[in-house]
Coordinates of C-alpha atoms in Angstrom, one line a residue:
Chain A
X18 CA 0.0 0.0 0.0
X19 CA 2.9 2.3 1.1
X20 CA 4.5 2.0 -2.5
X21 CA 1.3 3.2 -4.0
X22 CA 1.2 5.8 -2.0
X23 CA 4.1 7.3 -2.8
X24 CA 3.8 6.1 -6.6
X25 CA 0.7 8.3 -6.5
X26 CA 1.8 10.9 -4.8
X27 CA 4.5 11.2 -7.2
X28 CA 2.1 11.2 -10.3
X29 CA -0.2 13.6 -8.3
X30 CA 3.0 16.0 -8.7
X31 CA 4.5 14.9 -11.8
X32 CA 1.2 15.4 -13.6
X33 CA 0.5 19.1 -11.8
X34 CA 4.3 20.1 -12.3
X35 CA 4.3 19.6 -15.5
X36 CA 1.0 21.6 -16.6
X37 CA 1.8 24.3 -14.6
X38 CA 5.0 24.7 -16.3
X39 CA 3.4 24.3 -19.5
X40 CA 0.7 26.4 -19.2
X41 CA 2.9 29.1 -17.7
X42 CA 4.5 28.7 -21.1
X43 CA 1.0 30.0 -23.0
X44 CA -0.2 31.4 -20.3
X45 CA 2.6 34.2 -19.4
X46 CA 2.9 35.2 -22.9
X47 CA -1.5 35.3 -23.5
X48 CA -1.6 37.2 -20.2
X49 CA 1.3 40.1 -21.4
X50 CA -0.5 40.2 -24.5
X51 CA -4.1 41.2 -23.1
X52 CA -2.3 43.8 -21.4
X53 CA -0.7 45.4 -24.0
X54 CA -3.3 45.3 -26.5
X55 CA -5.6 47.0 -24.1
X56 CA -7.1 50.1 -24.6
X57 CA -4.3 52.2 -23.9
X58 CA -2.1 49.8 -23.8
X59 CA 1.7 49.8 -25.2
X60 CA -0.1 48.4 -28.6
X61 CA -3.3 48.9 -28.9
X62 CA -4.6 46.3 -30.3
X63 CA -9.0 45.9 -30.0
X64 CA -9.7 42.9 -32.1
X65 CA -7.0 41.1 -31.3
X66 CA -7.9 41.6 -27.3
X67 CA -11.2 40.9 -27.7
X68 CA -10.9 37.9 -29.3
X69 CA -8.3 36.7 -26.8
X70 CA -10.2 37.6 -24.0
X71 CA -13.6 35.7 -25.3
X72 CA -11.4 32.6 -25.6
X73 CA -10.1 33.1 -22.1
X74 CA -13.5 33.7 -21.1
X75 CA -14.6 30.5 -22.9
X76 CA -11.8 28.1 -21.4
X77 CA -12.7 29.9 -17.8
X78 CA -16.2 29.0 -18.3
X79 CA -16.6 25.4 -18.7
X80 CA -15.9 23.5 -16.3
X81 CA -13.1 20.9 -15.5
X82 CA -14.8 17.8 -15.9
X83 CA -16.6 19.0 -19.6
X84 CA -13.3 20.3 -20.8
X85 CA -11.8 17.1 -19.9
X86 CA -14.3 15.1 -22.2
X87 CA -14.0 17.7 -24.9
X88 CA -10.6 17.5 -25.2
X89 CA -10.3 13.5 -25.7
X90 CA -10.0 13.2 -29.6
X91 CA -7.2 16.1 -28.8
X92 CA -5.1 14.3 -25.9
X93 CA -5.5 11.0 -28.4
X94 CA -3.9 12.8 -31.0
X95 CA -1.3 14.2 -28.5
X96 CA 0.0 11.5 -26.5
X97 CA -1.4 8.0 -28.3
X98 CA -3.8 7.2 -25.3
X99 CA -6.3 8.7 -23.0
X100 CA -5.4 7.0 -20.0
X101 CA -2.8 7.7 -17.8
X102 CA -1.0 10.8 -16.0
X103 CA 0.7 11.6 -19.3
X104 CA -2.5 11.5 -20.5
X105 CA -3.8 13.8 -18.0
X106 CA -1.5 16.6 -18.6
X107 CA -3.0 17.9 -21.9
X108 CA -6.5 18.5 -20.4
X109 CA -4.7 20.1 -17.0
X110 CA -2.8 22.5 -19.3
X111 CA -5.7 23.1 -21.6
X112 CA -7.6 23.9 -18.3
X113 CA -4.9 26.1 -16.6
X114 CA -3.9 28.4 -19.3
X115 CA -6.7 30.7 -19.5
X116 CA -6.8 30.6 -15.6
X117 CA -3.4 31.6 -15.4
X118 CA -3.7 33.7 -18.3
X119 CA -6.1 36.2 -16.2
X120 CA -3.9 35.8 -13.3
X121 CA -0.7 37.4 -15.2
X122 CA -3.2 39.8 -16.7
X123 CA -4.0 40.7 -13.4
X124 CA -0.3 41.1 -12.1
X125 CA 1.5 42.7 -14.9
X126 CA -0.7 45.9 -15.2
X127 CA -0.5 46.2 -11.5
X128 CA 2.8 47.6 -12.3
X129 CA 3.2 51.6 -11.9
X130 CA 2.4 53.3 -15.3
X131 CA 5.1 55.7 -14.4
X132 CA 7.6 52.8 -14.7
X133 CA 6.7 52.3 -18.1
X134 CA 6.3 55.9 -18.7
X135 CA 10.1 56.3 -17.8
X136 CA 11.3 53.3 -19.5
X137 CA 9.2 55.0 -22.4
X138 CA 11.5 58.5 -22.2
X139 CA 14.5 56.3 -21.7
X140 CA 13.5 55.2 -25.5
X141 CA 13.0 51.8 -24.8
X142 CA 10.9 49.3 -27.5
X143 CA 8.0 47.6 -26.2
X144 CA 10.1 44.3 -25.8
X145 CA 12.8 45.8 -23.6
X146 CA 9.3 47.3 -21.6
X147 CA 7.9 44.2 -21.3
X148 CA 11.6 42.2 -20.2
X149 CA 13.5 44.7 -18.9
X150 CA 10.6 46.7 -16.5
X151 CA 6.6 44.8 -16.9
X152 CA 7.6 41.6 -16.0
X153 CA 10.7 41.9 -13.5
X154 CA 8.5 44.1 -11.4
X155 CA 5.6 42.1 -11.2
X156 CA 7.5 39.2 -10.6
X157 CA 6.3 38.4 -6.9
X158 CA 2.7 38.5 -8.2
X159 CA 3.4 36.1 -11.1
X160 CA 4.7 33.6 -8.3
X161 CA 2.1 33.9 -6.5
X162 CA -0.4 33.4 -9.8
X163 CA 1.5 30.2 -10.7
X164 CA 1.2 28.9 -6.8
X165 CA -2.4 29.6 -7.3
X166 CA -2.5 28.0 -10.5
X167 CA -0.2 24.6 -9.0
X168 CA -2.9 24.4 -6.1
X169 CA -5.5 24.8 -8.6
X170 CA -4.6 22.5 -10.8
X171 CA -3.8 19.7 -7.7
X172 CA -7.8 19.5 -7.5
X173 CA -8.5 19.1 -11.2
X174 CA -6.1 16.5 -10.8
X175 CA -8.0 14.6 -8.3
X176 CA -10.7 14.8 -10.9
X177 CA -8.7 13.4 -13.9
X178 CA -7.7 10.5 -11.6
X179 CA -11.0 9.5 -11.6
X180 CA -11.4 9.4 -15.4
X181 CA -8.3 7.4 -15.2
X182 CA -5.7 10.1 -14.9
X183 CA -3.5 7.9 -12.2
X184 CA -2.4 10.1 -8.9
X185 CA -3.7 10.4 -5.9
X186 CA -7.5 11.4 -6.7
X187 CA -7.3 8.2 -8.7
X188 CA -6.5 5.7 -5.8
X189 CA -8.8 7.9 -3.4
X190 CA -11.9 6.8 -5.6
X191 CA -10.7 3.0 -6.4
X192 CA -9.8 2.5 -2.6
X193 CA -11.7 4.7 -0.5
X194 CA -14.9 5.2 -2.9
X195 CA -15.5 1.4 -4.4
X196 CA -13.1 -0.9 -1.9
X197 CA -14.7 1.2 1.0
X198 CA -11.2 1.8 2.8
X199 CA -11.4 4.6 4.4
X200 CA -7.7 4.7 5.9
X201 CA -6.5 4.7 2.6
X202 CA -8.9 7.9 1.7
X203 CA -8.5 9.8 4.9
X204 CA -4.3 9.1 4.0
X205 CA -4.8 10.3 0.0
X206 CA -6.3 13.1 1.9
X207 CA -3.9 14.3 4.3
X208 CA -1.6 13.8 1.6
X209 CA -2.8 16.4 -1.0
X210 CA -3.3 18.7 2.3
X211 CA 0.8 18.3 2.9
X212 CA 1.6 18.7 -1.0
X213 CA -0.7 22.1 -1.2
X214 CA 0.9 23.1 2.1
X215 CA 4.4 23.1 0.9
X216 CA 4.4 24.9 -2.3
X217 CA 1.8 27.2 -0.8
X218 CA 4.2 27.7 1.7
X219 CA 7.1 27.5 -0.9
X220 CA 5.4 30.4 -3.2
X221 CA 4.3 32.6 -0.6
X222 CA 8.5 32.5 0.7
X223 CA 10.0 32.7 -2.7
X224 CA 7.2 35.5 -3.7
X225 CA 8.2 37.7 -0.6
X226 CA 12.6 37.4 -1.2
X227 CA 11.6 38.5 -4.7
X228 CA 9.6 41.9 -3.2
X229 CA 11.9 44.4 -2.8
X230 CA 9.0 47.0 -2.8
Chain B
X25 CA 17.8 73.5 -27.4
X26 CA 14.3 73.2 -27.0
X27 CA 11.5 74.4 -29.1
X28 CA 7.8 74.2 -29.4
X29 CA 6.0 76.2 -32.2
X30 CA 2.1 76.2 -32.2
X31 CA 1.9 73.3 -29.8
X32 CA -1.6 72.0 -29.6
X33 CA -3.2 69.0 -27.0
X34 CA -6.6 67.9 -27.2
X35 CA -8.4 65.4 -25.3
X36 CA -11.7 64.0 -26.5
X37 CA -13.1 61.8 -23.3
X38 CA -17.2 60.9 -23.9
X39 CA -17.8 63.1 -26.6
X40 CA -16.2 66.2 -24.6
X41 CA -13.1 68.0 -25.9
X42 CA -10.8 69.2 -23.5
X43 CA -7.6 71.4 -24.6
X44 CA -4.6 70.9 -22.8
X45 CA -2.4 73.0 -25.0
X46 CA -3.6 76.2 -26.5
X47 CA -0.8 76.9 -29.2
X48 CA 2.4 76.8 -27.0
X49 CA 5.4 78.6 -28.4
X50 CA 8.2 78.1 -26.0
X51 CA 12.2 78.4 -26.1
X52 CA 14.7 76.9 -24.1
X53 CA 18.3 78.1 -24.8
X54 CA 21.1 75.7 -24.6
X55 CA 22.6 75.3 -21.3
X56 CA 19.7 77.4 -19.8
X57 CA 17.2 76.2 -16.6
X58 CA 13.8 76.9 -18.0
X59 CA 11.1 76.8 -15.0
X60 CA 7.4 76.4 -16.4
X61 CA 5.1 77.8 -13.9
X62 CA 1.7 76.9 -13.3
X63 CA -1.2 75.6 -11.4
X64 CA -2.3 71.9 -11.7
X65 CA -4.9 71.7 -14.3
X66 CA -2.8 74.3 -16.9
X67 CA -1.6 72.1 -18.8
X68 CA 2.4 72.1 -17.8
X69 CA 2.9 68.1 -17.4
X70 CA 1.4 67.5 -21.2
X71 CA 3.9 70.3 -22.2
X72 CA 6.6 68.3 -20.6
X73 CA 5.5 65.0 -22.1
X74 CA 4.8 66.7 -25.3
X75 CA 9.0 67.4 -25.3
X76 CA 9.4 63.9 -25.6
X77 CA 6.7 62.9 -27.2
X78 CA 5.4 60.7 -24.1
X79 CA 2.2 62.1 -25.3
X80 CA 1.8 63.5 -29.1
X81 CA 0.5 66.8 -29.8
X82 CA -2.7 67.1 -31.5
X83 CA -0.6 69.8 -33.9
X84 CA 2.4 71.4 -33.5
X85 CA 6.3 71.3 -34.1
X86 CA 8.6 70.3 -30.9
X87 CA 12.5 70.8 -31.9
X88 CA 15.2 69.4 -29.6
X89 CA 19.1 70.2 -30.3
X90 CA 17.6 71.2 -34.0
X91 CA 15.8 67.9 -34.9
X92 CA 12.0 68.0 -35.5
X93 CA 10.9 65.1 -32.9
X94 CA 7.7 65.3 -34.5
X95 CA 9.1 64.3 -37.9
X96 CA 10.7 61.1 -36.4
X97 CA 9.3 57.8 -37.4
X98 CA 9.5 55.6 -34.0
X99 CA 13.2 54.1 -34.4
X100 CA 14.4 57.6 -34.8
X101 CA 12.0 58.9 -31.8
X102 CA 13.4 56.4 -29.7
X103 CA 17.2 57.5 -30.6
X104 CA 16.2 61.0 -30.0
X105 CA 14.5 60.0 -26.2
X106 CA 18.0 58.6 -25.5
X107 CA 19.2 62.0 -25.6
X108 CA 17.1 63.6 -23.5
X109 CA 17.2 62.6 -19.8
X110 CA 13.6 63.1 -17.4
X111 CA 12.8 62.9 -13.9
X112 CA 9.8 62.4 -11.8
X113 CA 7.3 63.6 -9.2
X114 CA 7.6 60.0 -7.9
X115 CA 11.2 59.1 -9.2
X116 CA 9.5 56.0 -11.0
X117 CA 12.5 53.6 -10.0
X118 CA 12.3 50.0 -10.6
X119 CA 11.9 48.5 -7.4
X120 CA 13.0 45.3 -9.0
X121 CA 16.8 46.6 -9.2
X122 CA 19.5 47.8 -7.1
X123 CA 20.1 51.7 -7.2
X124 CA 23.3 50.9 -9.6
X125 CA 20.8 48.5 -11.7
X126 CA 18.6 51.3 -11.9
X127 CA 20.9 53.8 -13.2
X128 CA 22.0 51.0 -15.6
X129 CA 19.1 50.8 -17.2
X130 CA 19.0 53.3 -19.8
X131 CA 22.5 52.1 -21.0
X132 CA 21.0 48.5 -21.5
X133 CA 18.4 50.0 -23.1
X134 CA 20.2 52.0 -25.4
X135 CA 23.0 49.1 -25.8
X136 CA 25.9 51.1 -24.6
X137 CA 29.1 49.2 -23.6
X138 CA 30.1 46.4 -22.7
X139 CA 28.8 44.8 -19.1
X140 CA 32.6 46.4 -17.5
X141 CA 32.0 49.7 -19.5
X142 CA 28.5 50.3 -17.9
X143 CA 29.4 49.4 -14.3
X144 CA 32.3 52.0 -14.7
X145 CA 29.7 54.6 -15.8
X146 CA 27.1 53.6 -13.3
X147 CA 29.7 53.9 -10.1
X148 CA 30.9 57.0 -11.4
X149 CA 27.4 58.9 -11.8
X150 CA 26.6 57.4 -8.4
X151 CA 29.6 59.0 -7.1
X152 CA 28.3 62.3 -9.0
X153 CA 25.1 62.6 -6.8
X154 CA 27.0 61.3 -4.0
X155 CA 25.5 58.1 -3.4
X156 CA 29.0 55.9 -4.2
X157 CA 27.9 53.8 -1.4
X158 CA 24.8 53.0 -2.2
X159 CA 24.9 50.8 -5.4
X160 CA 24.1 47.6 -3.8
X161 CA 20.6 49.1 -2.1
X162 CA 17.5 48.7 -2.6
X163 CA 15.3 52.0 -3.9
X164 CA 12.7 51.0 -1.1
X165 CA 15.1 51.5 1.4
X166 CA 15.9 55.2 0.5
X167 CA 14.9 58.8 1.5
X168 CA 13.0 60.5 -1.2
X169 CA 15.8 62.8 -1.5
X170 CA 18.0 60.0 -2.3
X171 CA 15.8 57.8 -4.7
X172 CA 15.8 61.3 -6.6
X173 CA 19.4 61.5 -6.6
X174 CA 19.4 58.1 -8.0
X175 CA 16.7 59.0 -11.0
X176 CA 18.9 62.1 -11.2
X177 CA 21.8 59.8 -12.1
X178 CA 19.6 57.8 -14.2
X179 CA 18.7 60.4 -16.7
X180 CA 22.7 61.1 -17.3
X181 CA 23.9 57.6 -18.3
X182 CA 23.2 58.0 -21.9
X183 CA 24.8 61.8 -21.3
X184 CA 21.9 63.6 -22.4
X185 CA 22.1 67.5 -23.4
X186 CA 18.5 68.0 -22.1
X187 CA 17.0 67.3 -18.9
X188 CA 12.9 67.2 -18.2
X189 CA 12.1 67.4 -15.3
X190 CA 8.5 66.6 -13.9
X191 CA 7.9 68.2 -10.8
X192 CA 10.8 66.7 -9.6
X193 CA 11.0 68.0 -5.6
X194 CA 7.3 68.2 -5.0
X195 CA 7.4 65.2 -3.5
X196 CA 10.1 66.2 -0.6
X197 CA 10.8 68.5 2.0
X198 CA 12.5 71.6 2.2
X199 CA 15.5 70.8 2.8
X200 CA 15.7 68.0 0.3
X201 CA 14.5 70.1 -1.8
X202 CA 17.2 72.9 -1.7
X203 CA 19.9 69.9 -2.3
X204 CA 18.2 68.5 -5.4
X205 CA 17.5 72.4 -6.9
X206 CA 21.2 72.6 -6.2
X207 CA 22.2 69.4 -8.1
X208 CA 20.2 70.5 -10.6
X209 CA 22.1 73.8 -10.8
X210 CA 25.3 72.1 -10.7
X211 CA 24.4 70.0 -13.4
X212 CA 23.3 72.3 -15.4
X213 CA 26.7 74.4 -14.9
X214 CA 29.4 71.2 -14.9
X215 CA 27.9 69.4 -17.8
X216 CA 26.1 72.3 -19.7
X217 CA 23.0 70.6 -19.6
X218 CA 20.0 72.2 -20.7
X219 CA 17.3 71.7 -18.2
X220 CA 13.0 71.8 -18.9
X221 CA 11.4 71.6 -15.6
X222 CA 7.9 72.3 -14.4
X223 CA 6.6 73.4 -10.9
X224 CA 3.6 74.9 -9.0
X225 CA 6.1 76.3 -6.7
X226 CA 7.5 79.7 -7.0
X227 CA 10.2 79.1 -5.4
X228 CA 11.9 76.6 -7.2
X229 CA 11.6 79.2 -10.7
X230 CA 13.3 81.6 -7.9
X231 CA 15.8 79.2 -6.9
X232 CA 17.6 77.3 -10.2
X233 CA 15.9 79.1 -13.0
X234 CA 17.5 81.5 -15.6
X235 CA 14.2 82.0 -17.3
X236 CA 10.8 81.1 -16.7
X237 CA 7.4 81.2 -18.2
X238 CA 3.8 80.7 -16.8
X239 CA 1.6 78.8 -18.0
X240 CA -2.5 78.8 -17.0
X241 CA -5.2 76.9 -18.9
X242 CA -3.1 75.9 -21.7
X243 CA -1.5 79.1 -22.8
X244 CA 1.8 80.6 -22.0
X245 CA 0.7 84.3 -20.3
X246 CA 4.5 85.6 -20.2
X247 CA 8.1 84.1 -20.4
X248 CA 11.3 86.1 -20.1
X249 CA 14.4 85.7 -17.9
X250 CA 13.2 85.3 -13.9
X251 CA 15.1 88.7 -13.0
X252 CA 13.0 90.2 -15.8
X253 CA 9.6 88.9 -15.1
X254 CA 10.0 89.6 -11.7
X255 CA 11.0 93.1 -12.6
X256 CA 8.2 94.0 -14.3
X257 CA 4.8 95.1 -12.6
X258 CA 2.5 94.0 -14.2
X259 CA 3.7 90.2 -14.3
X260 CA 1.7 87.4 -13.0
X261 CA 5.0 86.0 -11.4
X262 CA 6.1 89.1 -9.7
X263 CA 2.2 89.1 -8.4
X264 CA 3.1 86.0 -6.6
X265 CA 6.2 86.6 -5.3
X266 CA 4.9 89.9 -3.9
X267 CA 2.0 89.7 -2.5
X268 CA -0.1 92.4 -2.2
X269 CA -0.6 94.6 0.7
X270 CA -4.6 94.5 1.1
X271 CA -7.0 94.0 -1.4
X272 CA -8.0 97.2 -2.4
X273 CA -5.3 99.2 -0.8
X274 CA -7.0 103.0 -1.7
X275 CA -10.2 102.2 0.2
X276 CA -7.5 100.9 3.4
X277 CA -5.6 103.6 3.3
X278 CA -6.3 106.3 1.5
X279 CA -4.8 109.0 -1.0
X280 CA -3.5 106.8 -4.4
X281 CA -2.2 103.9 -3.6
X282 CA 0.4 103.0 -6.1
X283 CA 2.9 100.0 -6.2
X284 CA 6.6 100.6 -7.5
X285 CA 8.8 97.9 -9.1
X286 CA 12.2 98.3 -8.9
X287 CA 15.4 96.2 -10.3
X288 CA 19.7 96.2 -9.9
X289 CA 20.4 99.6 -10.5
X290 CA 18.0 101.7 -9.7
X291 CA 17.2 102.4 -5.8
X292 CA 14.0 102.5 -4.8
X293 CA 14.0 103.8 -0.8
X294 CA 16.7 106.8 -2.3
X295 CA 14.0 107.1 -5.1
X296 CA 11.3 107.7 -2.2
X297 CA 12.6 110.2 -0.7
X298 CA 13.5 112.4 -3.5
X299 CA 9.6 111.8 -4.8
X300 CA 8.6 113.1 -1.8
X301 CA 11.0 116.6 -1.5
X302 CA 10.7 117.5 -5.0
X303 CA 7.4 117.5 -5.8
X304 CA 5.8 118.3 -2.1
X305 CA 4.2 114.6 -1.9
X306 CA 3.4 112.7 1.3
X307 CA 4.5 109.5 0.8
X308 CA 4.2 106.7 2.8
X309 CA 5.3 103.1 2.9
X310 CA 2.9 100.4 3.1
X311 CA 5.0 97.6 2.3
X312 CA 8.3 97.1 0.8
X313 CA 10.0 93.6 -0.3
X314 CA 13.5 93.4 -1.8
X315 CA 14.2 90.1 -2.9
X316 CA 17.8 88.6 -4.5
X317 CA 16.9 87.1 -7.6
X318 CA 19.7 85.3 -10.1
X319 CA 22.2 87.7 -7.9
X320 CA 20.0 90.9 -8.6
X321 CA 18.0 92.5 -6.0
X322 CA 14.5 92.9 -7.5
X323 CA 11.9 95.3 -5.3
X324 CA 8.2 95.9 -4.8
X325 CA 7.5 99.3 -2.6
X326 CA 3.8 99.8 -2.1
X327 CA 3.6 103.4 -1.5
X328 CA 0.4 105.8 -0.3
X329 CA 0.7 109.4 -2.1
X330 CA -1.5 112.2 -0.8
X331 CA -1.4 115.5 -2.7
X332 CA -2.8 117.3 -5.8
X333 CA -3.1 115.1 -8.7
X334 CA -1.4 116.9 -11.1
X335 CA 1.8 116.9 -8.7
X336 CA 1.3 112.7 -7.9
X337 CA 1.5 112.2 -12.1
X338 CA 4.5 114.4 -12.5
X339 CA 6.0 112.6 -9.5
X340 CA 5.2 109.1 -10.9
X341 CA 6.5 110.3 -14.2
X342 CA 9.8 111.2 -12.8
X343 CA 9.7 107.8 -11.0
X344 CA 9.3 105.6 -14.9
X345 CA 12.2 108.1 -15.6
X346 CA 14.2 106.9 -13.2
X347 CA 14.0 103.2 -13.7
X348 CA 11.2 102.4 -11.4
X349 CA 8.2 101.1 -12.8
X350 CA 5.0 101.8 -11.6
X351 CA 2.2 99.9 -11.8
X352 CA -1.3 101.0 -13.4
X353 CA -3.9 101.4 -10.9
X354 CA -6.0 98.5 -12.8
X355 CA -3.2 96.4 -13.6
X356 CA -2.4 96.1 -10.1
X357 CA -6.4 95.4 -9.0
X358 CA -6.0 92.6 -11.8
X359 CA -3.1 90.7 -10.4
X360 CA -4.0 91.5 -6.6
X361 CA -7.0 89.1 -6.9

């Protein structure tokens, strides 16, 4: 039992790792985009913001489960199965990205205008704005939006263990739900308390060396 | 250095235009502090940004060190901004870097140097504003007099020949504020740089400036050299630095009450005197200021005259003669309100 455990546990986080570095890879770059297409924005951009915010809105809206279905044909295509953490990841990420998306949003034009203003007189493009002053500044936020996003995604990936996803949601229902073990539940449990626990813990430090404010 | 000819700002919010800039002509010699005067609302931070182009003008030409910035296509705007250094109200430093990271930054920017080359610059501008031992710090953990230092700093690594500056002590106390209008003057006297700045306070334009103009709802009412301006009576910037004795000073104290600007050479308390022996006047003093402007004493006597009219004009005649303006009775009601 003890080597499930931990071969779950270590799917849980293999599986939620590896979204939340994937969708911080579409997600980082969506979220700096909606802010500088803005109105009044470094490049105004309306159609292009609108658009990207309806499909943000759209991947926001439906839930987990739904998406998760919706996506099958996609995570086939993807990874040759639909089973699986591997499996998993593609719905997770598909799932995360707008979330995180919003959250960068969110974070990056929290920054001081005047920043950007003086980065502005100093003649700088709108790529050495967004590298050199937008995202270094808001750098504690965006660790704290992709803790958010990591303890986030930890739940959804209860629920694609129960679709067949593997981890620790996955031997919660097959033990706890249809063997009736509770131990084995109450353990799953206090496990994904722990794993939240230390990378809330771990973003929250690493968010507060970064502020210098 | 600077120029701005026909300079034009209009905002359009909801369907209601707003003019910022009312045809703006304005001329900064090289090498010259240039205060822009105003209350909030006239306009003076869009003429700053308008310099630069932060913000475009609806029309108008701006001209720095003889290129037409409004001309430029964006590569060439952004070459030109590297030229032209600015400071803030609020300093605007990145809290993300040190205080030498900071003043780095327009040198990255711009692509300046090598990584060695940069630090070298960067420790010797911190050394400049005297902050040498601050490189490793943290803006945050600053005095506002210092994080202006550093911004101060900033805006020379590229070695600009023109400086904006935005307001730049109105965030700090009065004694920080004497120190930065002194770097300022140093700067402007060591490296020759040409400095823009905008205030609501008088007494910076008295301070630093060698010229000055005031600006209210979008136009430029006067501009001249300070000692100038101040010199003149009926000038909206003498009218604040010499404020007036009462409200409506005949009614208060009777005979014609009449206010007497006076400059350098001429003497106004000798001039008194010898108003009142030759042409049988009685004068007296209500009020008398002599301030030192740009190494110039600059005077306001408000004086009371009592005797027959036709003497008083004579007397205030002989007065203009003499180098002492004197202010029109409804000229002076205008700019006592």
């Amino acid at each position: 039992m003890t080597a499930e455990l931990i071969q779950a546990t270590l799917e849980t986080l293999q599986m939620v790792v590896a979204s939340t570095v994937l969708s911080a890879i579409v997600g980082l770059p969506v979220g700096v985009l909606l802010v500088l297409s803005a109105r009044g924005g470094l490049r105004p951009a309306p159609v292009l913001n609108r658009i990207l915010g309806l499909i943000v809105n759209l991947g926001r809206s439906l839930p987990f489960i739904i998406l998760m279905i919706a996506v099958i044909p996609f995570t086939r295509l993807l990874v040759g199965t639909t089973i699986g953490s591997a499996a998993a990841i593609v719905p997770l990420t598909i799932g995360a990205i707008p979330f995180l998306a919003r959250l960068v949003e969110s974070a990056v034009s929290d920054v001081d205008p005047g920043l950007v203003e003086a980065a502005q007189a100093m003649g700088a493009r709108t790529g050495q704005i967004v590298g050199k002053v937008l995202l270094p500044e808001s750098r504690p936020a965006l660790v704290r939006a992709l803790t958010v996003t990591f303890v986030t995604l930890i739940g959804y990936s209860a629920m694609a263990g129960a679709v067949g996803g593997g981890g620790l949601g996955d031997l919660a229902i097959r033990y706890g739900y249809q063997l009736f073990q509770t131990n084995v539940m109450v353990v799953t449990v206090v496990l994904l308390v722990v794993v939240v626990q230390v990378f809330q813990l771990l973003g929250d430090r690493i968010a507060r060396r970064l502020d210098r404010r | 250095m600077i120029e701005t000819i026909a300079l034009r700002k209009e905002y359009s919010a909801d369907g209601r235009q707003t003019t910022a800039l009312d045809g703006v002509d304005l001329s900064v010699a090289a090498g010259e502090v240039y205060g822009v005067l105003g209350a909030s609302g006239a306009g003076k931070s869009t003429l700053l940004r308008c310099v630069n182009l932060l913000e475009r003008p609806t029309s108008g030409t701006v001209r720095v060190a003889g290129e037409e910035l409004t001309a430029l296509g964006p590569a060439d705007l952004r070459a030109a901004r590297r030229r032209i250094g600015m400071i803030f109200q609020h300093f605007n430093l990145l809290s993300s870097r040190t205080v030498a990271g900071n003043v780095a930054l327009p040198l990255e920017i711009s692509g300046t140097g090598t990584r060695r080359e940069r630090s070298a610059r960067v420790a010797e501008l911190l050394e400049y504003v005297g902050l040498g031992d601050k490189a490793e710090a943290y803006p945050a953990t600053l005095s506002g007099g210092q994080r202006q230092r550093v911004a101060i700093a900033r805006a020379l690594a590229d070695h600009p020949r023109v400086l904006l500056s935005d307001e730049a002590t109105s965030a700090l106390d009065a004694d920080t504020t004497r120190s930065i209008l002194a770097l300022l003057r140093r700067l402007a006297g060591e490296l020759g740089l040409t400095i823009l700045l905008i205030t609501h306070e008088l007494d910076v334009v008295r301070e630093v400036c060698d010229s000055a103009a005031v600006l209210a709802a979008g136009r430029l009412v006067e501009s001249g050299t300070v000692a100038d301006l101040l010199a003149r009576p009926d000038s909206v910037l003498a009218a604040q630095a010499f404020a007036p004795v009462a409200a409506d000073p005949a009614a208060a104290y009777g005979g014609r009450v009449v206010r007497v600007a006076f400059t350098g050479q001429a003497d106004g308390q000798a001039a008194v005197g010898e108003l009142a022996r030759r042409y049988e006047l009685d004068v007296r003093l209500l009020a008398g200021t002599v301030q030192t402007i740009a190494g110039q004493p600059v005077g306001r006597l408000d004086l009371a005259l009592d005797g027959p009219a036709d003497r008083i004009d004579a007397g205030l005649a002989w007065l203009a003669d003499h180098g002492l303006a004197v202010l029109p009775d409804d000229a002076w009601a205008e700019v006592a309100v």
